[in-house]
Amino acid sequence: MAHGRVLFETRAASPSPNNAYTCTTCHATTQHPADLRLLPGAPLAGAVLRPSYWGGTTLDLLDAVNVCRHDFMDAQMPWQAADADGQALYAYLASLPADLPEAVTFHVATDAWDLPGGDAAQGKLDYAHACQTCHGAAHTGKGRLTARAPILPEQTLKEHASYAQAELRVVFVQKVRHGVFYGYGGTMPPFAREVLSDDRLAGLLTWLGVPQ
Ligand code: HEC
Ligand code: HEC
């Protein structure tokens, strides 16, 4: 269990030198964590009891963990059921309170479209709670977790300078909704509408100053 906790809280869950994340970058261990972060992954308290994972796409806990290790943490080899690391992680997850034993609702949105302007004051808070850990402060990137995460919004606007203005905002919406999926690649996790609604994302983009 102690080793499982180390795997959960440090970068040791992936041997890749490209990995900047720990499990705690995206998951809380209790249903109501003390901090206010808006995390893309579900709280893992009670995860060992759930009937299915990843919005019902797998029934197997180890598979669910290996998706995260592969898609976000650049781990090339999945953990097998007999591996000591996988077993240690299981022991740690089983030691958490059983807060959320039910399957967690989660969809990677297949669609993504432009959003109107929104509440910038709420958007400022949501940026701090959902994006800042990885991207650092808006406009400067100060404190970002990895230089792979662009400085928002300037670096992304610059990289897509050839796009029509009306399409630029959709680049932001799509990345947030799809993360690494639907041909986007990279290591950013998707934010489901269950975690960050369209209204809140609209406010976040307004506060960031992504043009409309
Ligand atoms: C970059 C973000 C990210 C990282 C890092 C990450 N995960 Fe995930 N994880 C997600 C997302 C997004 C989902 C899908 C939403 C959900 O159901 O939690 C998910 C799903 C899961 C699930 C299924 C939960 C459920 O009930 O559906 C488990 C279990 C899990 N992750 C464990 C881990 C473990 C253990 C680690 C570290 C080895 C890890 N994750 C690292 C983002 C991440
Ligand atoms: C767990 C870390 C992480 C979190 C949290 C995160 N990002 Fe990212 N983001 C990245 C990384 C890394 C990249 C570089 C591309 C990649 O690897 O997917 C990226 C790329 C982007 C891009 C560039 C897309 C493109 O096509 O050029 C945008 C826009 C973006 N993120 C917006 C956001 C917003 C808005 C939030 C908060 C709602 C957010 N990100 C949260 C890690 C993260």
Short mmCIF file of C-alpha atoms and ligand atoms in Angstrom, two decimals:
data_model
loop_
_atom_site.label_atom_id
_atom_site.label_comp_id
_atom_site.label_asym_id
_atom_site.label_seq_id
_atom_site.Cartn_x
_atom_site.Cartn_y
_atom_site.Cartn_z
CA MET A 1 0.00 0.00 0.00
CA ALA A 2 2.85 2.38 0.85
CA HIS A 3 4.50 1.66 -2.49
CA GLY A 4 1.15 2.11 -4.25
CA ARG A 5 0.82 5.53 -2.69
CA VAL A 6 4.26 6.50 -4.00
CA LEU A 7 3.23 5.32 -7.48
CA PHE A 8 0.06 7.42 -7.20
CA GLU A 9 1.68 10.59 -5.91
CA THR A 10 4.94 10.68 -7.90
CA ARG A 11 5.86 10.31 -11.55
CA ALA A 12 6.94 6.71 -10.87
CA ALA A 13 3.75 5.27 -12.46
CA SER A 14 5.38 5.80 -15.86
CA PRO A 15 9.03 5.16 -16.72
CA SER A 16 8.90 7.73 -19.56
CA PRO A 17 11.19 10.77 -19.27
CA ASN A 18 8.49 12.66 -21.21
CA ASN A 19 5.92 12.26 -18.45
CA ALA A 20 5.33 15.32 -16.28
CA TYR A 21 2.19 14.04 -14.51
CA THR A 22 1.34 12.10 -11.40
CA CYS A 23 -2.07 10.47 -10.84
CA THR A 24 -2.84 13.40 -8.52
CA THR A 25 -2.48 15.86 -11.44
CA CYS A 26 -5.91 14.66 -12.61
CA HIS A 27 -7.53 12.69 -9.76
CA ALA A 28 -8.52 13.42 -6.16
CA THR A 29 -8.66 10.56 -3.66
CA THR A 30 -11.76 11.75 -1.79
CA GLN A 31 -15.19 12.82 -3.01
CA HIS A 32 -14.86 16.32 -1.55
CA PRO A 33 -11.20 17.29 -1.62
CA ALA A 34 -10.09 20.30 0.42
CA ASP A 35 -8.87 22.19 -2.66
CA LEU A 36 -11.20 23.56 -5.34
CA ARG A 37 -9.50 22.13 -8.41
CA LEU A 38 -11.72 21.07 -11.32
CA LEU A 39 -10.08 17.78 -12.22
CA PRO A 40 -10.66 15.95 -15.51
CA GLY A 41 -10.46 12.50 -13.83
CA ALA A 42 -13.02 11.22 -11.33
CA PRO A 43 -12.25 11.02 -7.60
CA LEU A 44 -10.85 7.54 -6.94
CA ALA A 45 -12.33 6.91 -3.48
CA GLY A 46 -14.38 3.74 -3.98
CA ALA A 47 -12.95 3.09 -7.47
CA VAL A 48 -12.14 -0.57 -6.69
CA LEU A 49 -15.88 -1.20 -6.08
CA ARG A 50 -17.22 0.37 -9.28
CA PRO A 51 -18.91 -1.89 -11.83
CA SER A 52 -17.35 -0.09 -14.84
CA TYR A 53 -14.90 2.65 -15.74
CA TRP A 54 -14.21 5.35 -18.33
CA GLY A 55 -17.91 6.02 -18.90
CA GLY A 56 -18.70 2.31 -19.22
CA THR A 57 -16.11 1.57 -21.91
CA THR A 58 -14.22 -0.92 -19.70
CA LEU A 59 -15.20 -3.22 -16.84
CA ASP A 60 -11.63 -3.68 -15.71
CA LEU A 61 -9.91 -1.36 -13.21
CA LEU A 62 -6.42 -2.23 -14.39
CA ASP A 63 -7.42 -1.44 -17.99
CA ALA A 64 -8.77 1.94 -16.84
CA VAL A 65 -5.47 2.74 -15.12
CA ASN A 66 -3.45 1.57 -18.12
CA VAL A 67 -5.42 3.92 -20.40
CA CYS A 68 -4.27 6.85 -18.26
CA ARG A 69 -0.70 5.58 -18.09
CA HIS A 70 -0.55 5.10 -21.86
CA ASP A 71 -2.57 8.05 -23.16
CA PHE A 72 -1.49 10.73 -20.71
CA MET A 73 1.74 9.50 -19.07
CA ASP A 74 3.51 8.04 -22.12
CA ALA A 75 3.97 4.58 -20.51
CA GLN A 76 4.53 2.13 -23.37
CA MET A 77 4.01 -1.12 -21.43
CA PRO A 78 0.69 -1.77 -19.65
CA TRP A 79 0.83 -3.14 -16.11
CA GLN A 80 -0.26 -6.81 -15.99
CA ALA A 81 -2.37 -8.21 -13.17
CA ALA A 82 0.66 -10.07 -11.78
CA ASP A 83 2.97 -7.01 -11.77
CA ALA A 84 4.09 -5.82 -8.34
CA ASP A 85 3.46 -2.17 -9.24
CA GLY A 86 -0.09 -2.85 -10.42
CA GLN A 87 -0.81 -4.82 -7.25
CA ALA A 88 0.65 -2.09 -5.03
CA LEU A 89 -1.47 0.54 -6.76
CA TYR A 90 -4.55 -1.67 -6.29
CA ALA A 91 -3.79 -2.00 -2.56
CA TYR A 92 -3.52 1.77 -2.28
CA LEU A 93 -6.80 2.40 -4.16
CA ALA A 94 -8.52 -0.26 -2.01
CA SER A 95 -7.36 1.58 1.13
CA LEU A 96 -9.22 4.78 0.15
CA PRO A 97 -12.66 5.49 1.67
CA ALA A 98 -15.52 3.89 -0.30
CA ASP A 99 -17.16 7.31 -1.01
CA LEU A 100 -18.10 6.69 -4.64
CA PRO A 101 -18.79 3.01 -5.35
CA GLU A 102 -21.11 3.76 -8.30
CA ALA A 103 -19.99 4.05 -11.92
CA VAL A 104 -19.04 7.66 -12.70
CA THR A 105 -20.81 9.42 -15.59
CA PHE A 106 -18.27 10.53 -18.15
CA HIS A 107 -18.35 11.21 -21.90
CA VAL A 108 -15.59 12.37 -24.18
CA ALA A 109 -17.73 14.73 -26.28
CA THR A 110 -17.62 13.69 -29.94
CA ASP A 111 -18.88 17.09 -31.00
CA ALA A 112 -17.41 20.50 -30.20
CA TRP A 113 -18.58 23.84 -31.46
CA ASP A 114 -18.03 27.53 -31.00
CA LEU A 115 -19.36 28.97 -27.76
CA PRO A 116 -20.77 32.45 -27.14
CA GLY A 117 -19.23 34.82 -24.60
CA GLY A 118 -19.71 33.96 -20.94
CA ASP A 119 -19.18 35.07 -17.33
CA ALA A 120 -15.55 36.24 -17.19
CA ALA A 121 -15.41 36.49 -13.37
CA GLN A 122 -16.36 32.80 -13.05
CA GLY A 123 -14.02 32.07 -15.96
CA LYS A 124 -11.06 33.49 -14.07
CA LEU A 125 -11.71 31.10 -11.18
CA ASP A 126 -12.28 28.17 -13.52
CA TYR A 127 -8.99 28.81 -15.34
CA ALA A 128 -7.17 28.76 -12.00
CA HIS A 129 -8.89 25.54 -10.94
CA ALA A 130 -8.88 23.61 -14.23
CA CYS A 131 -6.00 24.78 -16.44
CA GLN A 132 -3.33 26.54 -14.38
CA THR A 133 -1.66 23.45 -12.92
CA CYS A 134 -0.43 22.46 -16.38
CA HIS A 135 -0.47 25.70 -18.37
CA GLY A 136 0.69 28.06 -15.61
CA ALA A 137 -0.58 31.62 -15.31
CA ALA A 138 -2.51 32.98 -18.31
CA HIS A 139 -0.45 35.16 -20.70
CA THR A 140 2.93 34.22 -19.14
CA GLY A 141 2.85 30.47 -18.43
CA LYS A 142 4.50 31.21 -15.08
CA GLY A 143 4.61 28.04 -12.97
CA ARG A 144 3.49 25.69 -15.75
CA LEU A 145 4.07 21.98 -15.20
CA THR A 146 5.63 21.35 -18.59
CA ALA A 147 6.87 23.51 -21.45
CA ARG A 148 4.78 21.26 -23.74
CA ALA A 149 1.65 22.99 -22.43
CA PRO A 150 1.39 26.24 -24.43
CA ILE A 151 1.07 29.69 -22.85
CA LEU A 152 -2.64 30.48 -23.08
CA PRO A 153 -3.99 32.02 -25.10
CA GLU A 154 -1.11 33.75 -26.96
CA GLN A 155 0.96 30.73 -27.98
CA THR A 156 -2.05 28.82 -29.29
CA LEU A 157 -3.37 31.85 -31.18
CA LYS A 158 0.07 32.29 -32.76
CA GLU A 159 0.37 28.62 -33.71
CA HIS A 160 -3.00 28.84 -35.49
CA ALA A 161 -2.44 32.26 -37.05
CA SER A 162 -3.49 30.98 -40.47
CA TYR A 163 -7.00 30.09 -39.21
CA ALA A 164 -9.99 32.33 -39.80
CA GLN A 165 -10.88 34.21 -36.61
CA ALA A 166 -14.20 32.37 -36.31
CA GLU A 167 -12.36 29.02 -36.21
CA LEU A 168 -9.78 30.00 -33.60
CA ARG A 169 -12.16 29.71 -30.69
CA VAL A 170 -13.19 26.26 -31.81
CA VAL A 171 -9.53 25.16 -31.50
CA PHE A 172 -9.76 25.91 -27.78
CA VAL A 173 -13.17 24.30 -27.33
CA GLN A 174 -12.14 21.18 -29.22
CA LYS A 175 -8.90 20.70 -27.31
CA VAL A 176 -10.66 21.02 -23.96
CA ARG A 177 -13.42 18.61 -24.99
CA HIS A 178 -11.25 16.03 -26.79
CA GLY A 179 -7.90 16.21 -24.99
CA VAL A 180 -5.73 13.57 -26.67
CA PHE A 181 -8.67 11.91 -28.44
CA TYR A 182 -10.26 12.22 -31.91
CA GLY A 183 -6.99 12.72 -33.69
CA TYR A 184 -5.67 15.48 -31.47
CA GLY A 185 -2.75 13.57 -29.91
CA GLY A 186 -0.53 14.94 -27.14
CA THR A 187 -1.05 14.32 -23.43
CA MET A 188 -3.79 16.74 -22.39
CA PRO A 189 -6.81 15.09 -20.71
CA PRO A 190 -10.32 15.77 -22.04
CA PHE A 191 -12.72 17.74 -19.81
CA ALA A 192 -16.21 16.25 -19.95
CA ARG A 193 -19.23 18.55 -19.75
CA GLU A 194 -19.95 16.87 -16.40
CA VAL A 195 -16.77 18.53 -15.05
CA LEU A 196 -16.83 21.84 -16.95
CA SER A 197 -20.12 22.84 -18.57
CA ASP A 198 -20.33 24.71 -21.89
CA ASP A 199 -21.40 27.86 -20.00
CA ARG A 200 -18.39 27.71 -17.72
CA LEU A 201 -16.02 27.00 -20.62
CA ALA A 202 -17.53 29.97 -22.48
CA GLY A 203 -16.73 32.21 -19.49
CA LEU A 204 -13.23 30.80 -19.25
CA LEU A 205 -12.50 31.62 -22.92
CA THR A 206 -13.98 35.11 -22.49
CA TRP A 207 -11.73 35.75 -19.49
CA LEU A 208 -8.70 34.39 -21.37
CA GLY A 209 -9.42 36.82 -24.22
CA VAL A 210 -9.85 34.28 -27.00
CA PRO A 211 -11.40 36.42 -29.77
CA GLN A 212 -14.95 35.80 -30.96
C1 HEC B 1 -3.68 13.78 -17.40
C2 HEC B 1 -4.79 13.41 -16.54
C3 HEC B 1 -4.80 12.01 -15.95
C4 HEC B 1 -3.77 11.34 -15.35
C5 HEC B 1 -2.32 11.78 -15.17
C6 HEC B 1 -4.31 10.10 -14.87
N1 HEC B 1 -5.64 10.03 -15.17
FE1 HEC B 1 -6.89 8.53 -14.68
N2 HEC B 1 -8.39 9.42 -15.77
C7 HEC B 1 -8.31 10.63 -16.39
C8 HEC B 1 -9.55 10.88 -17.10
C9 HEC B 1 -9.89 12.13 -17.92
C10 HEC B 1 -10.37 9.75 -16.88
C11 HEC B 1 -11.79 9.50 -17.42
C12 HEC B 1 -12.81 10.12 -16.50
C13 HEC B 1 -13.09 9.25 -15.33
O1 HEC B 1 -13.98 8.40 -15.40
O2 HEC B 1 -12.38 9.39 -14.31
C14 HEC B 1 -9.61 8.85 -16.02
C15 HEC B 1 -10.08 7.64 -15.54
C16 HEC B 1 -9.44 6.88 -14.59
C17 HEC B 1 -10.04 5.75 -13.91
C18 HEC B 1 -11.46 5.28 -14.11
C19 HEC B 1 -12.37 6.00 -13.12
C20 HEC B 1 -13.83 5.73 -13.34
O3 HEC B 1 -14.53 5.50 -12.34
O4 HEC B 1 -14.28 5.76 -14.50
C21 HEC B 1 -9.12 5.26 -13.03
C22 HEC B 1 -9.29 4.09 -12.07
C23 HEC B 1 -7.93 6.07 -13.17
N3 HEC B 1 -8.16 7.05 -14.12
C24 HEC B 1 -6.77 5.91 -12.44
C25 HEC B 1 -5.60 6.63 -12.68
C26 HEC B 1 -4.34 6.34 -12.03
C27 HEC B 1 -4.11 5.26 -11.01
C28 HEC B 1 -3.43 7.22 -12.53
C29 HEC B 1 -1.95 7.28 -12.28
C30 HEC B 1 -1.23 6.06 -12.65
C31 HEC B 1 -4.14 8.09 -13.47
N4 HEC B 1 -5.45 7.68 -13.54
C32 HEC B 1 -3.58 9.16 -14.16
C33 HEC B 1 -7.24 11.49 -16.35
C34 HEC B 1 -5.98 11.17 -15.85
C1 HEC B 2 -2.93 17.77 -17.19
C2 HEC B 2 -2.37 18.92 -17.88
C3 HEC B 2 -3.29 19.84 -18.63
C4 HEC B 2 -4.46 20.44 -18.19
C5 HEC B 2 -5.14 20.26 -16.85
C6 HEC B 2 -4.90 21.30 -19.26
N1 HEC B 2 -4.04 21.22 -20.32
FE1 HEC B 2 -4.24 22.17 -22.12
N2 HEC B 2 -2.58 21.24 -22.81
C7 HEC B 2 -1.75 20.43 -22.07
C8 HEC B 2 -0.64 19.98 -22.91
C9 HEC B 2 0.49 19.09 -22.46
C10 HEC B 2 -0.84 20.56 -24.17
C11 HEC B 2 0.04 20.40 -25.43
C12 HEC B 2 -0.66 19.46 -26.41
C13 HEC B 2 -0.88 18.10 -25.79
O1 HEC B 2 0.09 17.50 -25.30
O2 HEC B 2 -2.04 17.64 -25.76
C14 HEC B 2 -2.06 21.35 -24.07
C15 HEC B 2 -2.59 22.08 -25.13
C16 HEC B 2 -3.65 22.96 -25.02
C17 HEC B 2 -4.13 23.82 -26.10
C18 HEC B 2 -3.54 23.93 -27.50
C19 HEC B 2 -4.39 23.13 -28.50
C20 HEC B 2 -3.87 23.23 -29.90
O3 HEC B 2 -4.52 22.63 -30.79
O4 HEC B 2 -2.86 23.88 -30.18
C21 HEC B 2 -5.18 24.52 -25.59
C22 HEC B 2 -6.02 25.56 -26.33
C23 HEC B 2 -5.36 24.09 -24.21
N3 HEC B 2 -4.42 23.14 -23.91
C24 HEC B 2 -6.32 24.62 -23.37
C25 HEC B 2 -6.54 24.17 -22.06
C26 HEC B 2 -7.56 24.71 -21.19
C27 HEC B 2 -8.50 25.85 -21.56
C28 HEC B 2 -7.49 24.00 -20.03
C29 HEC B 2 -8.38 24.10 -18.83
C30 HEC B 2 -9.80 23.94 -19.08
C31 HEC B 2 -6.40 23.03 -20.17
N4 HEC B 2 -5.86 23.18 -21.40
C32 HEC B 2 -6.04 22.11 -19.19
C33 HEC B 2 -1.95 20.03 -20.76
C34 HEC B 2 -3.04 20.35 -19.97
#
